[in-house]
Structure formats: C-alpha cells, structure tokens
Amino acid sequence: MSFFKRIINTLQRSKQREALYFLEGMSERQLIDCGFSPMLVSQGLKAWPWRIDSITPDTSTLENILNTEERNVEQLNRYSDVELADLGIRRGMISDAVRNGRAGIDETEISEAA
C-alpha cells in the first residue's frame, strides 16, 4: 500500500470514528429516522456504514421481520402524547391512521365534474 493510501485510510477511519461517536449519542428513534440501524451502530466501526439499507436480508432484526404498516404503528406507539397531538393523532387511532390516513388531512380530494 502506498504512503498516500495509508494517509487516506487513516483520515477516513478517523472521520468514521467521529461519526460513530455522534451517532452513539442519538436515541434509537432518531437513528431510525435518519436511516441508520441502531443494531449496526452498536457494533461499532466494523459495521460501517451503519445504514438500514446495508443490512443483509438474512439478518433477523425486528425491522426486517415486520411489514411496513406494523413498523409504522410501532414507531407511532413510541411517540409521546404531545408528539402525537402535533401530528393530529390520538393514541387510540394510531392503527387506523396508519391504514387509512388522518381524517381531513390525508384523504385524497375527488373532483367531480358539474
């Protein structure tokens, strides 16, 4: 390996370490919202690039097992009541809001000819 490649690899590893320290300070929900896998972040530098899309299909994580609708319901269940109120959702209507949208907000408007 040439001298310059060693320098580049050292700098790259240093920046990866900085990013890892930053990501370790984030909550699990923040990591998922940013597209990072909390499981991969907890494994450290060896699991670089820590992206959810870099998880192999045979990995049995909760994110790969649950379908999209169930993941969305689970994510909304982690929100506080105040955060849900900001979204216009009450805790009892989470499942319905994920399946059908929020009443008056997510409904598609149908224009009828006169």
PDB file of N, CA and C in Angstrom:
ATOM      1  N   MET A   1       0.852  -1.175   0.000  1.00  0.00           N
ATOM      2  CA  MET A   1       0.000   0.000   0.000  1.00  0.00           C
ATOM      3  C   MET A   1       0.894   1.233   0.000  1.00  0.00           C
ATOM      4  N   SER A   2       0.551   2.188  -0.825  1.00  0.00           N
ATOM      5  CA  SER A   2       1.373   3.383  -0.915  1.00  0.00           C
ATOM      6  C   SER A   2       1.169   4.278   0.303  1.00  0.00           C
ATOM      7  N   PHE A   3       2.076   5.168   0.460  1.00  0.00           N
ATOM      8  CA  PHE A   3       2.054   6.102   1.582  1.00  0.00           C
ATOM      9  C   PHE A   3       0.772   6.932   1.591  1.00  0.00           C
ATOM     10  N   PHE A   4       0.368   7.426   0.421  1.00  0.00           N
ATOM     11  CA  PHE A   4      -0.835   8.267   0.334  1.00  0.00           C
ATOM     12  C   PHE A   4      -2.103   7.476   0.639  1.00  0.00           C
ATOM     13  N   LYS A   5      -2.148   6.222   0.226  1.00  0.00           N
ATOM     14  CA  LYS A   5      -3.320   5.398   0.539  1.00  0.00           C
ATOM     15  C   LYS A   5      -3.445   5.172   2.038  1.00  0.00           C
ATOM     16  N   ARG A   6      -2.309   5.003   2.707  1.00  0.00           N
ATOM     17  CA  ARG A   6      -2.338   4.843   4.169  1.00  0.00           C
ATOM     18  C   ARG A   6      -2.871   6.102   4.844  1.00  0.00           C
ATOM     19  N   ILE A   7      -2.428   7.256   4.359  1.00  0.00           N
ATOM     20  CA  ILE A   7      -2.901   8.530   4.926  1.00  0.00           C
ATOM     21  C   ILE A   7      -4.403   8.676   4.705  1.00  0.00           C
ATOM     22  N   ILE A   8      -4.859   8.387   3.502  1.00  0.00           N
ATOM     23  CA  ILE A   8      -6.288   8.490   3.190  1.00  0.00           C
ATOM     24  C   ILE A   8      -7.095   7.528   4.049  1.00  0.00           C
ATOM     25  N   ASN A   9      -6.634   6.295   4.201  1.00  0.00           N
ATOM     26  CA  ASN A   9      -7.339   5.320   5.033  1.00  0.00           C
ATOM     27  C   ASN A   9      -7.384   5.751   6.492  1.00  0.00           C
ATOM     28  N   THR A  10      -6.295   6.324   6.984  1.00  0.00           N
ATOM     29  CA  THR A  10      -6.250   6.806   8.366  1.00  0.00           C
ATOM     30  C   THR A  10      -7.239   7.951   8.572  1.00  0.00           C
ATOM     31  N   LEU A  11      -7.265   8.892   7.630  1.00  0.00           N
ATOM     32  CA  LEU A  11      -8.212  10.005   7.732  1.00  0.00           C
ATOM     33  C   LEU A  11      -9.662   9.520   7.645  1.00  0.00           C
ATOM     34  N   GLN A  12      -9.902   8.579   6.742  1.00  0.00           N
ATOM     35  CA  GLN A  12     -11.255   8.048   6.597  1.00  0.00           C
ATOM     36  C   GLN A  12     -11.699   7.341   7.880  1.00  0.00           C
ATOM     37  N   ARG A  13     -10.825   6.547   8.467  1.00  0.00           N
ATOM     38  CA  ARG A  13     -11.149   5.838   9.712  1.00  0.00           C
ATOM     39  C   ARG A  13     -11.412   6.838  10.842  1.00  0.00           C
ATOM     40  N   SER A  14     -10.645   7.915  10.867  1.00  0.00           N
ATOM     41  CA  SER A  14     -10.827   8.946  11.888  1.00  0.00           C
ATOM     42  C   SER A  14     -12.211   9.595  11.757  1.00  0.00           C
ATOM     43  N   LYS A  15     -12.615   9.905  10.533  1.00  0.00           N
ATOM     44  CA  LYS A  15     -13.936  10.522  10.311  1.00  0.00           C
ATOM     45  C   LYS A  15     -15.062   9.539  10.616  1.00  0.00           C
ATOM     46  N   GLN A  16     -14.842   8.258  10.320  1.00  0.00           N
ATOM     47  CA  GLN A  16     -15.838   7.241  10.664  1.00  0.00           C
ATOM     48  C   GLN A  16     -16.008   7.173  12.182  1.00  0.00           C
ATOM     49  N   ARG A  17     -14.888   7.250  12.904  1.00  0.00           N
ATOM     50  CA  ARG A  17     -14.935   7.212  14.367  1.00  0.00           C
ATOM     51  C   ARG A  17     -15.699   8.423  14.905  1.00  0.00           C
ATOM     52  N   GLU A  18     -15.453   9.608  14.333  1.00  0.00           N
ATOM     53  CA  GLU A  18     -16.186  10.812  14.737  1.00  0.00           C
ATOM     54  C   GLU A  18     -17.687  10.641  14.506  1.00  0.00           C
ATOM     55  N   ALA A  19     -18.042  10.124  13.343  1.00  0.00           N
ATOM     56  CA  ALA A  19     -19.451   9.906  13.033  1.00  0.00           C
ATOM     57  C   ALA A  19     -20.068   8.898  13.997  1.00  0.00           C
ATOM     58  N   LEU A  20     -19.329   7.857  14.332  1.00  0.00           N
ATOM     59  CA  LEU A  20     -19.832   6.841  15.260  1.00  0.00           C
ATOM     60  C   LEU A  20     -20.110   7.457  16.626  1.00  0.00           C
ATOM     61  N   TYR A  21     -19.199   8.270  17.129  1.00  0.00           N
ATOM     62  CA  TYR A  21     -19.412   8.923  18.428  1.00  0.00           C
ATOM     63  C   TYR A  21     -20.654   9.805  18.395  1.00  0.00           C
ATOM     64  N   PHE A  22     -20.857  10.500  17.290  1.00  0.00           N
ATOM     65  CA  PHE A  22     -22.045  11.349  17.155  1.00  0.00           C
ATOM     66  C   PHE A  22     -23.310  10.497  17.137  1.00  0.00           C
ATOM     67  N   LEU A  23     -23.305   9.415  16.354  1.00  0.00           N
ATOM     68  CA  LEU A  23     -24.483   8.550  16.244  1.00  0.00           C
ATOM     69  C   LEU A  23     -24.795   7.838  17.565  1.00  0.00           C
ATOM     70  N   GLU A  24     -23.769   7.495  18.327  1.00  0.00           N
ATOM     71  CA  GLU A  24     -23.990   6.830  19.613  1.00  0.00           C
ATOM     72  C   GLU A  24     -24.710   7.736  20.602  1.00  0.00           C
ATOM     73  N   GLY A  25     -24.645   9.034  20.394  1.00  0.00           N
ATOM     74  CA  GLY A  25     -25.341   9.982  21.263  1.00  0.00           C
ATOM     75  C   GLY A  25     -26.803  10.187  20.901  1.00  0.00           C
ATOM     76  N   MET A  26     -27.247   9.578  19.811  1.00  0.00           N
ATOM     77  CA  MET A  26     -28.630   9.739  19.363  1.00  0.00           C
ATOM     78  C   MET A  26     -29.506   8.622  19.923  1.00  0.00           C
ATOM     79  N   SER A  27     -30.799   8.908  20.056  1.00  0.00           N
ATOM     80  CA  SER A  27     -31.731   7.878  20.504  1.00  0.00           C
ATOM     81  C   SER A  27     -31.997   6.896  19.371  1.00  0.00           C
ATOM     82  N   GLU A  28     -32.578   5.760  19.724  1.00  0.00           N
ATOM     83  CA  GLU A  28     -32.881   4.737  18.714  1.00  0.00           C
ATOM     84  C   GLU A  28     -33.831   5.274  17.651  1.00  0.00           C
ATOM     85  N   ARG A  29     -34.828   6.014  18.079  1.00  0.00           N
ATOM     86  CA  ARG A  29     -35.796   6.571  17.128  1.00  0.00           C
ATOM     87  C   ARG A  29     -35.140   7.570  16.177  1.00  0.00           C
ATOM     88  N   GLN A  30     -34.233   8.399  16.703  1.00  0.00           N
ATOM     89  CA  GLN A  30     -33.534   9.357  15.855  1.00  0.00           C
ATOM     90  C   GLN A  30     -32.668   8.643  14.823  1.00  0.00           C
ATOM     91  N   LEU A  31     -32.002   7.575  15.242  1.00  0.00           N
ATOM     92  CA  LEU A  31     -31.176   6.809  14.309  1.00  0.00           C
ATOM     93  C   LEU A  31     -32.014   6.236  13.180  1.00  0.00           C
ATOM     94  N   ILE A  32     -33.153   5.637  13.525  1.00  0.00           N
ATOM     95  CA  ILE A  32     -34.025   5.035  12.511  1.00  0.00           C
ATOM     96  C   ILE A  32     -34.571   6.112  11.587  1.00  0.00           C
ATOM     97  N   ASP A  33     -34.967   7.250  12.148  1.00  0.00           N
ATOM     98  CA  ASP A  33     -35.482   8.352  11.324  1.00  0.00           C
ATOM     99  C   ASP A  33     -34.430   8.863  10.340  1.00  0.00           C
ATOM    100  N   CYS A  34     -33.157   8.796  10.727  1.00  0.00           N
ATOM    101  CA  CYS A  34     -32.073   9.248   9.849  1.00  0.00           C
ATOM    102  C   CYS A  34     -31.597   8.150   8.907  1.00  0.00           C
ATOM    103  N   GLY A  35     -32.159   6.949   9.032  1.00  0.00           N
ATOM    104  CA  GLY A  35     -31.797   5.856   8.135  1.00  0.00           C
ATOM    105  C   GLY A  35     -30.656   4.988   8.626  1.00  0.00           C
ATOM    106  N   PHE A  36     -30.315   5.090   9.906  1.00  0.00           N
ATOM    107  CA  PHE A  36     -29.251   4.275  10.473  1.00  0.00           C
ATOM    108  C   PHE A  36     -29.841   3.152  11.309  1.00  0.00           C
ATOM    109  N   SER A  37     -29.167   2.029  11.341  1.00  0.00           N
ATOM    110  CA  SER A  37     -29.603   0.885  12.123  1.00  0.00           C
ATOM    111  C   SER A  37     -28.982   0.954  13.517  1.00  0.00           C
ATOM    112  N   PRO A  38     -29.814   1.028  14.577  1.00  0.00           N
ATOM    113  CA  PRO A  38     -29.259   1.052  15.934  1.00  0.00           C
ATOM    114  C   PRO A  38     -28.401  -0.188  16.224  1.00  0.00           C
ATOM    115  N   MET A  39     -28.803  -1.325  15.655  1.00  0.00           N
ATOM    116  CA  MET A  39     -28.046  -2.555  15.857  1.00  0.00           C
ATOM    117  C   MET A  39     -26.632  -2.426  15.267  1.00  0.00           C
ATOM    118  N   LEU A  40     -26.534  -1.882  14.047  1.00  0.00           N
ATOM    119  CA  LEU A  40     -25.226  -1.727  13.413  1.00  0.00           C
ATOM    120  C   LEU A  40     -24.379  -0.673  14.113  1.00  0.00           C
ATOM    121  N   VAL A  41     -25.004   0.401  14.575  1.00  0.00           N
ATOM    122  CA  VAL A  41     -24.261   1.448  15.293  1.00  0.00           C
ATOM    123  C   VAL A  41     -23.664   0.870  16.574  1.00  0.00           C
ATOM    124  N   SER A  42     -24.420  -0.002  17.254  1.00  0.00           N
ATOM    125  CA  SER A  42     -23.919  -0.594  18.495  1.00  0.00           C
ATOM    126  C   SER A  42     -22.755  -1.550  18.251  1.00  0.00           C
ATOM    127  N   GLN A  43     -22.598  -2.050  17.014  1.00  0.00           N
ATOM    128  CA  GLN A  43     -21.486  -2.946  16.690  1.00  0.00           C
ATOM    129  C   GLN A  43     -20.181  -2.205  16.443  1.00  0.00           C
ATOM    130  N   GLY A  44     -20.251  -0.890  16.276  1.00  0.00           N
ATOM    131  CA  GLY A  44     -19.042  -0.093  16.142  1.00  0.00           C
ATOM    132  C   GLY A  44     -18.535   0.051  14.715  1.00  0.00           C
ATOM    133  N   LEU A  45     -17.252   0.344  14.592  1.00  0.00           N
ATOM    134  CA  LEU A  45     -16.642   0.632  13.295  1.00  0.00           C
ATOM    135  C   LEU A  45     -16.671  -0.560  12.338  1.00  0.00           C
ATOM    136  N   LYS A  46     -16.672  -1.767  12.860  1.00  0.00           N
ATOM    137  CA  LYS A  46     -16.660  -2.942  11.980  1.00  0.00           C
ATOM    138  C   LYS A  46     -17.952  -3.072  11.179  1.00  0.00           C
ATOM    139  N   ALA A  47     -19.024  -2.390  11.601  1.00  0.00           N
ATOM    140  CA  ALA A  47     -20.314  -2.486  10.915  1.00  0.00           C
ATOM    141  C   ALA A  47     -20.561  -1.307   9.970  1.00  0.00           C
ATOM    142  N   TRP A  48     -19.527  -0.515   9.697  1.00  0.00           N
ATOM    143  CA  TRP A  48     -19.654   0.620   8.780  1.00  0.00           C
ATOM    144  C   TRP A  48     -20.336   0.175   7.514  1.00  0.00           C
ATOM    145  N   PRO A  49     -21.272   0.836   6.922  1.00  0.00           N
ATOM    146  CA  PRO A  49     -21.704   2.226   7.034  1.00  0.00           C
ATOM    147  C   PRO A  49     -22.926   2.449   7.934  1.00  0.00           C
ATOM    148  N   TRP A  50     -23.379   1.454   8.668  1.00  0.00           N
ATOM    149  CA  TRP A  50     -24.454   1.561   9.653  1.00  0.00           C
ATOM    150  C   TRP A  50     -25.816   1.888   9.061  1.00  0.00           C
ATOM    151  N   ARG A  51     -25.983   1.887   7.752  1.00  0.00           N
ATOM    152  CA  ARG A  51     -27.254   2.227   7.111  1.00  0.00           C
ATOM    153  C   ARG A  51     -28.218   1.048   7.185  1.00  0.00           C
ATOM    154  N   ILE A  52     -29.507   1.349   7.321  1.00  0.00           N
ATOM    155  CA  ILE A  52     -30.534   0.311   7.362  1.00  0.00           C
ATOM    156  C   ILE A  52     -30.547  -0.472   6.066  1.00  0.00           C
ATOM    157  N   ASP A  53     -30.334   0.207   4.923  1.00  0.00           N
ATOM    158  CA  ASP A  53     -30.368  -0.489   3.642  1.00  0.00           C
ATOM    159  C   ASP A  53     -29.156  -1.381   3.418  1.00  0.00           C
ATOM    160  N   SER A  54     -28.145  -1.317   4.298  1.00  0.00           N
ATOM    161  CA  SER A  54     -26.978  -2.184   4.147  1.00  0.00           C
ATOM    162  C   SER A  54     -27.114  -3.489   4.923  1.00  0.00           C
ATOM    163  N   ILE A  55     -28.251  -3.664   5.626  1.00  0.00           N
ATOM    164  CA  ILE A  55     -28.493  -4.903   6.361  1.00  0.00           C
ATOM    165  C   ILE A  55     -28.816  -5.998   5.354  1.00  0.00           C
ATOM    166  N   THR A  56     -28.178  -7.127   5.512  1.00  0.00           N
ATOM    167  CA  THR A  56     -28.444  -8.232   4.598  1.00  0.00           C
ATOM    168  C   THR A  56     -29.812  -8.833   4.903  1.00  0.00           C
ATOM    169  N   PRO A  57     -30.503  -9.371   3.904  1.00  0.00           N
ATOM    170  CA  PRO A  57     -31.841  -9.887   4.105  1.00  0.00           C
ATOM    171  C   PRO A  57     -31.936 -11.025   5.114  1.00  0.00           C
ATOM    172  N   ASP A  58     -30.855 -11.773   5.329  1.00  0.00           N
ATOM    173  CA  ASP A  58     -30.931 -12.883   6.257  1.00  0.00           C
ATOM    174  C   ASP A  58     -30.797 -12.451   7.715  1.00  0.00           C
ATOM    175  N   THR A  59     -30.522 -11.183   7.965  1.00  0.00           N
ATOM    176  CA  THR A  59     -30.431 -10.685   9.320  1.00  0.00           C
ATOM    177  C   THR A  59     -31.827 -10.648   9.928  1.00  0.00           C
ATOM    178  N   SER A  60     -31.980 -11.279  11.063  1.00  0.00           N
ATOM    179  CA  SER A  60     -33.311 -11.344  11.666  1.00  0.00           C
ATOM    180  C   SER A  60     -33.479 -10.228  12.689  1.00  0.00           C
ATOM    181  N   THR A  61     -33.672  -9.020  12.202  1.00  0.00           N
ATOM    182  CA  THR A  61     -33.954  -7.893  13.079  1.00  0.00           C
ATOM    183  C   THR A  61     -35.436  -7.583  13.006  1.00  0.00           C
ATOM    184  N   LEU A  62     -35.910  -6.875  13.978  1.00  0.00           N
ATOM    185  CA  LEU A  62     -37.322  -6.514  14.025  1.00  0.00           C
ATOM    186  C   LEU A  62     -37.725  -5.731  12.793  1.00  0.00           C
ATOM    187  N   GLU A  63     -36.830  -4.873  12.295  1.00  0.00           N
ATOM    188  CA  GLU A  63     -37.147  -4.060  11.124  1.00  0.00           C
ATOM    189  C   GLU A  63     -37.365  -4.913   9.879  1.00  0.00           C
ATOM    190  N   ASN A  64     -36.675  -6.032   9.764  1.00  0.00           N
ATOM    191  CA  ASN A  64     -36.819  -6.882   8.585  1.00  0.00           C
ATOM    192  C   ASN A  64     -37.994  -7.843   8.709  1.00  0.00           C
ATOM    193  N   ILE A  65     -38.410  -8.144   9.917  1.00  0.00           N
ATOM    194  CA  ILE A  65     -39.486  -9.110  10.127  1.00  0.00           C
ATOM    195  C   ILE A  65     -40.854  -8.457   9.953  1.00  0.00           C
ATOM    196  N   LEU A  66     -41.019  -7.283  10.524  1.00  0.00           N
ATOM    197  CA  LEU A  66     -42.317  -6.615  10.477  1.00  0.00           C
ATOM    198  C   LEU A  66     -42.541  -5.984   9.115  1.00  0.00           C
ATOM    199  N   ASN A  67     -43.783  -5.972   8.670  1.00  0.00           N
ATOM    200  CA  ASN A  67     -44.063  -5.288   7.411  1.00  0.00           C
ATOM    201  C   ASN A  67     -44.142  -3.778   7.659  1.00  0.00           C
ATOM    202  N   THR A  68     -44.245  -3.021   6.624  1.00  0.00           N
ATOM    203  CA  THR A  68     -44.191  -1.561   6.724  1.00  0.00           C
ATOM    204  C   THR A  68     -45.277  -1.005   7.624  1.00  0.00           C
ATOM    205  N   GLU A  69     -46.486  -1.505   7.488  1.00  0.00           N
ATOM    206  CA  GLU A  69     -47.593  -0.992   8.295  1.00  0.00           C
ATOM    207  C   GLU A  69     -47.345  -1.237   9.779  1.00  0.00           C
ATOM    208  N   GLU A  70     -46.917  -2.424  10.123  1.00  0.00           N
ATOM    209  CA  GLU A  70     -46.650  -2.734  11.529  1.00  0.00           C
ATOM    210  C   GLU A  70     -45.501  -1.892  12.073  1.00  0.00           C
ATOM    211  N   ARG A  71     -44.475  -1.652  11.244  1.00  0.00           N
ATOM    212  CA  ARG A  71     -43.362  -0.805  11.672  1.00  0.00           C
ATOM    213  C   ARG A  71     -43.838   0.606  11.952  1.00  0.00           C
ATOM    214  N   ASN A  72     -44.704   1.126  11.084  1.00  0.00           N
ATOM    215  CA  ASN A  72     -45.212   2.492  11.277  1.00  0.00           C
ATOM    216  C   ASN A  72     -46.056   2.590  12.537  1.00  0.00           C
ATOM    217  N   VAL A  73     -46.893   1.595  12.780  1.00  0.00           N
ATOM    218  CA  VAL A  73     -47.704   1.588  14.007  1.00  0.00           C
ATOM    219  C   VAL A  73     -46.791   1.538  15.218  1.00  0.00           C
ATOM    220  N   GLU A  74     -45.783   0.670  15.181  1.00  0.00           N
ATOM    221  CA  GLU A  74     -44.859   0.558  16.309  1.00  0.00           C
ATOM    222  C   GLU A  74     -44.095   1.860  16.543  1.00  0.00           C
ATOM    223  N   GLN A  75     -43.690   2.514  15.458  1.00  0.00           N
ATOM    224  CA  GLN A  75     -42.967   3.778  15.589  1.00  0.00           C
ATOM    225  C   GLN A  75     -43.861   4.845  16.211  1.00  0.00           C
ATOM    226  N   LEU A  76     -45.094   4.936  15.752  1.00  0.00           N
ATOM    227  CA  LEU A  76     -46.009   5.937  16.323  1.00  0.00           C
ATOM    228  C   LEU A  76     -46.327   5.627  17.782  1.00  0.00           C
ATOM    229  N   ASN A  77     -46.366   4.366  18.166  1.00  0.00           N
ATOM    230  CA  ASN A  77     -46.614   3.999  19.561  1.00  0.00           C
ATOM    231  C   ASN A  77     -45.493   4.466  20.477  1.00  0.00           C
ATOM    232  N   ARG A  78     -44.293   4.661  19.933  1.00  0.00           N
ATOM    233  CA  ARG A  78     -43.160   5.151  20.725  1.00  0.00           C
ATOM    234  C   ARG A  78     -43.227   6.657  20.952  1.00  0.00           C
ATOM    235  N   TYR A  79     -44.033   7.364  20.165  1.00  0.00           N
ATOM    236  CA  TYR A  79     -44.146   8.810  20.305  1.00  0.00           C
ATOM    237  C   TYR A  79     -44.880   9.154  21.598  1.00  0.00           C
ATOM    238  N   SER A  80     -44.577  10.317  22.153  1.00  0.00           N
ATOM    239  CA  SER A  80     -45.298  10.793  23.332  1.00  0.00           C
ATOM    240  C   SER A  80     -46.668  11.314  22.895  1.00  0.00           C
ATOM    241  N   ASP A  81     -47.553  11.516  23.861  1.00  0.00           N
ATOM    242  CA  ASP A  81     -48.887  12.035  23.550  1.00  0.00           C
ATOM    243  C   ASP A  81     -48.798  13.428  22.919  1.00  0.00           C
ATOM    244  N   VAL A  82     -47.837  14.221  23.347  1.00  0.00           N
ATOM    245  CA  VAL A  82     -47.662  15.571  22.802  1.00  0.00           C
ATOM    246  C   VAL A  82     -47.237  15.486  21.331  1.00  0.00           C
ATOM    247  N   GLU A  83     -46.303  14.583  21.016  1.00  0.00           N
ATOM    248  CA  GLU A  83     -45.858  14.428  19.631  1.00  0.00           C
ATOM    249  C   GLU A  83     -46.993  13.929  18.744  1.00  0.00           C
ATOM    250  N   LEU A  84     -47.796  13.018  19.273  1.00  0.00           N
ATOM    251  CA  LEU A  84     -48.945  12.515  18.505  1.00  0.00           C
ATOM    252  C   LEU A  84     -49.960  13.632  18.262  1.00  0.00           C
ATOM    253  N   ALA A  85     -50.185  14.473  19.283  1.00  0.00           N
ATOM    254  CA  ALA A  85     -51.120  15.589  19.130  1.00  0.00           C
ATOM    255  C   ALA A  85     -50.640  16.555  18.055  1.00  0.00           C
ATOM    256  N   ASP A  86     -49.329  16.757  17.963  1.00  0.00           N
ATOM    257  CA  ASP A  86     -48.779  17.611  16.909  1.00  0.00           C
ATOM    258  C   ASP A  86     -49.078  17.043  15.527  1.00  0.00           C
ATOM    259  N   LEU A  87     -49.168  15.725  15.434  1.00  0.00           N
ATOM    260  CA  LEU A  87     -49.475  15.076  14.161  1.00  0.00           C
ATOM    261  C   LEU A  87     -50.978  14.962  13.912  1.00  0.00           C
ATOM    262  N   GLY A  88     -51.770  15.346  14.891  1.00  0.00           N
ATOM    263  CA  GLY A  88     -53.223  15.259  14.747  1.00  0.00           C
ATOM    264  C   GLY A  88     -53.743  13.848  14.965  1.00  0.00           C
ATOM    265  N   ILE A  89     -53.058  13.075  15.807  1.00  0.00           N
ATOM    266  CA  ILE A  89     -53.436  11.683  16.066  1.00  0.00           C
ATOM    267  C   ILE A  89     -53.565  11.477  17.570  1.00  0.00           C
ATOM    268  N   ARG A  90     -54.603  10.742  17.978  1.00  0.00           N
ATOM    269  CA  ARG A  90     -54.727  10.305  19.362  1.00  0.00           C
ATOM    270  C   ARG A  90     -54.204   8.876  19.447  1.00  0.00           C
ATOM    271  N   ARG A  91     -53.758   8.478  20.604  1.00  0.00           N
ATOM    272  CA  ARG A  91     -53.147   7.165  20.771  1.00  0.00           C
ATOM    273  C   ARG A  91     -54.068   6.034  20.305  1.00  0.00           C
ATOM    274  N   GLY A  92     -55.361   6.148  20.536  1.00  0.00           N
ATOM    275  CA  GLY A  92     -56.300   5.098  20.157  1.00  0.00           C
ATOM    276  C   GLY A  92     -56.537   4.988  18.654  1.00  0.00           C
ATOM    277  N   MET A  93     -56.133   5.990  17.897  1.00  0.00           N
ATOM    278  CA  MET A  93     -56.382   5.950  16.459  1.00  0.00           C
ATOM    279  C   MET A  93     -55.123   5.728  15.624  1.00  0.00           C
ATOM    280  N   ILE A  94     -54.048   5.275  16.253  1.00  0.00           N
ATOM    281  CA  ILE A  94     -52.785   5.077  15.538  1.00  0.00           C
ATOM    282  C   ILE A  94     -52.941   4.061  14.413  1.00  0.00           C
ATOM    283  N   SER A  95     -53.483   2.884  14.724  1.00  0.00           N
ATOM    284  CA  SER A  95     -53.620   1.836  13.703  1.00  0.00           C
ATOM    285  C   SER A  95     -54.474   2.312  12.535  1.00  0.00           C
ATOM    286  N   ASP A  96     -55.583   2.973  12.863  1.00  0.00           N
ATOM    287  CA  ASP A  96     -56.473   3.461  11.816  1.00  0.00           C
ATOM    288  C   ASP A  96     -55.793   4.554  10.976  1.00  0.00           C
ATOM    289  N   ALA A  97     -55.033   5.416  11.632  1.00  0.00           N
ATOM    290  CA  ALA A  97     -54.349   6.492  10.910  1.00  0.00           C
ATOM    291  C   ALA A  97     -53.291   5.938   9.962  1.00  0.00           C
ATOM    292  N   VAL A  98     -52.613   4.865  10.373  1.00  0.00           N
ATOM    293  CA  VAL A  98     -51.604   4.259   9.501  1.00  0.00           C
ATOM    294  C   VAL A  98     -52.272   3.588   8.311  1.00  0.00           C
ATOM    295  N   ARG A  99     -53.379   2.898   8.552  1.00  0.00           N
ATOM    296  CA  ARG A  99     -54.052   2.167   7.466  1.00  0.00           C
ATOM    297  C   ARG A  99     -54.812   3.091   6.520  1.00  0.00           C
ATOM    298  N   ASN A 100     -55.516   4.087   7.084  1.00  0.00           N
ATOM    299  CA  ASN A 100     -56.446   4.893   6.288  1.00  0.00           C
ATOM    300  C   ASN A 100     -56.077   6.361   6.173  1.00  0.00           C
ATOM    301  N   GLY A 101     -55.029   6.802   6.839  1.00  0.00           N
ATOM    302  CA  GLY A 101     -54.684   8.222   6.827  1.00  0.00           C
ATOM    303  C   GLY A 101     -55.448   8.968   7.913  1.00  0.00           C
ATOM    304  N   ARG A 102     -55.115  10.216   8.086  1.00  0.00           N
ATOM    305  CA  ARG A 102     -55.782  11.035   9.103  1.00  0.00           C
ATOM    306  C   ARG A 102     -56.987  11.721   8.483  1.00  0.00           C
ATOM    307  N   ALA A 103     -58.087  11.682   9.189  1.00  0.00           N
ATOM    308  CA  ALA A 103     -59.335  12.256   8.692  1.00  0.00           C
ATOM    309  C   ALA A 103     -59.163  13.747   8.413  1.00  0.00           C
ATOM    310  N   GLY A 104     -59.518  14.162   7.193  1.00  0.00           N
ATOM    311  CA  GLY A 104     -59.451  15.557   6.816  1.00  0.00           C
ATOM    312  C   GLY A 104     -58.071  16.038   6.425  1.00  0.00           C
ATOM    313  N   ILE A 105     -57.064  15.198   6.586  1.00  0.00           N
ATOM    314  CA  ILE A 105     -55.699  15.608   6.266  1.00  0.00           C
ATOM    315  C   ILE A 105     -55.130  14.761   5.141  1.00  0.00           C
ATOM    316  N   ASP A 106     -55.171  13.457   5.296  1.00  0.00           N
ATOM    317  CA  ASP A 106     -54.559  12.554   4.327  1.00  0.00           C
ATOM    318  C   ASP A 106     -55.532  12.033   3.280  1.00  0.00           C
ATOM    319  N   GLU A 107     -56.774  12.462   3.344  1.00  0.00           N
ATOM    320  CA  GLU A 107     -57.745  11.992   2.369  1.00  0.00           C
ATOM    321  C   GLU A 107     -57.474  12.650   1.022  1.00  0.00           C
ATOM    322  N   THR A 108     -57.593  11.889  -0.033  1.00  0.00           N
ATOM    323  CA  THR A 108     -57.406  12.466  -1.362  1.00  0.00           C
ATOM    324  C   THR A 108     -58.700  13.141  -1.777  1.00  0.00           C
ATOM    325  N   GLU A 109     -58.558  14.311  -2.357  1.00  0.00           N
ATOM    326  CA  GLU A 109     -59.734  15.043  -2.798  1.00  0.00           C
ATOM    327  C   GLU A 109     -60.176  14.527  -4.150  1.00  0.00           C
ATOM    328  N   ILE A 110     -61.465  14.303  -4.295  1.00  0.00           N
ATOM    329  CA  ILE A 110     -62.023  13.834  -5.547  1.00  0.00           C
ATOM    330  C   ILE A 110     -62.795  14.980  -6.184  1.00  0.00           C
ATOM    331  N   SER A 111     -62.335  15.376  -7.333  1.00  0.00           N
ATOM    332  CA  SER A 111     -63.016  16.450  -8.039  1.00  0.00           C
ATOM    333  C   SER A 111     -64.054  15.842  -8.968  1.00  0.00           C
ATOM    334  N   GLU A 112     -65.289  16.252  -8.783  1.00  0.00           N
ATOM    335  CA  GLU A 112     -66.356  15.738  -9.635  1.00  0.00           C
ATOM    336  C   GLU A 112     -66.739  16.809 -10.642  1.00  0.00           C
ATOM    337  N   ALA A 113     -67.044  16.397 -11.832  1.00  0.00           N
ATOM    338  CA  ALA A 113     -67.491  17.329 -12.870  1.00  0.00           C
ATOM    339  C   ALA A 113     -68.897  17.794 -12.548  1.00  0.00           C
ATOM    340  N   ALA A 114     -69.194  19.046 -12.845  1.00  0.00           N
ATOM    341  CA  ALA A 114     -70.501  19.604 -12.523  1.00  0.00           C
ATOM    342  C   ALA A 114     -71.559  19.140 -13.491  1.00  0.00           C
TER     343      ALA A 114
END
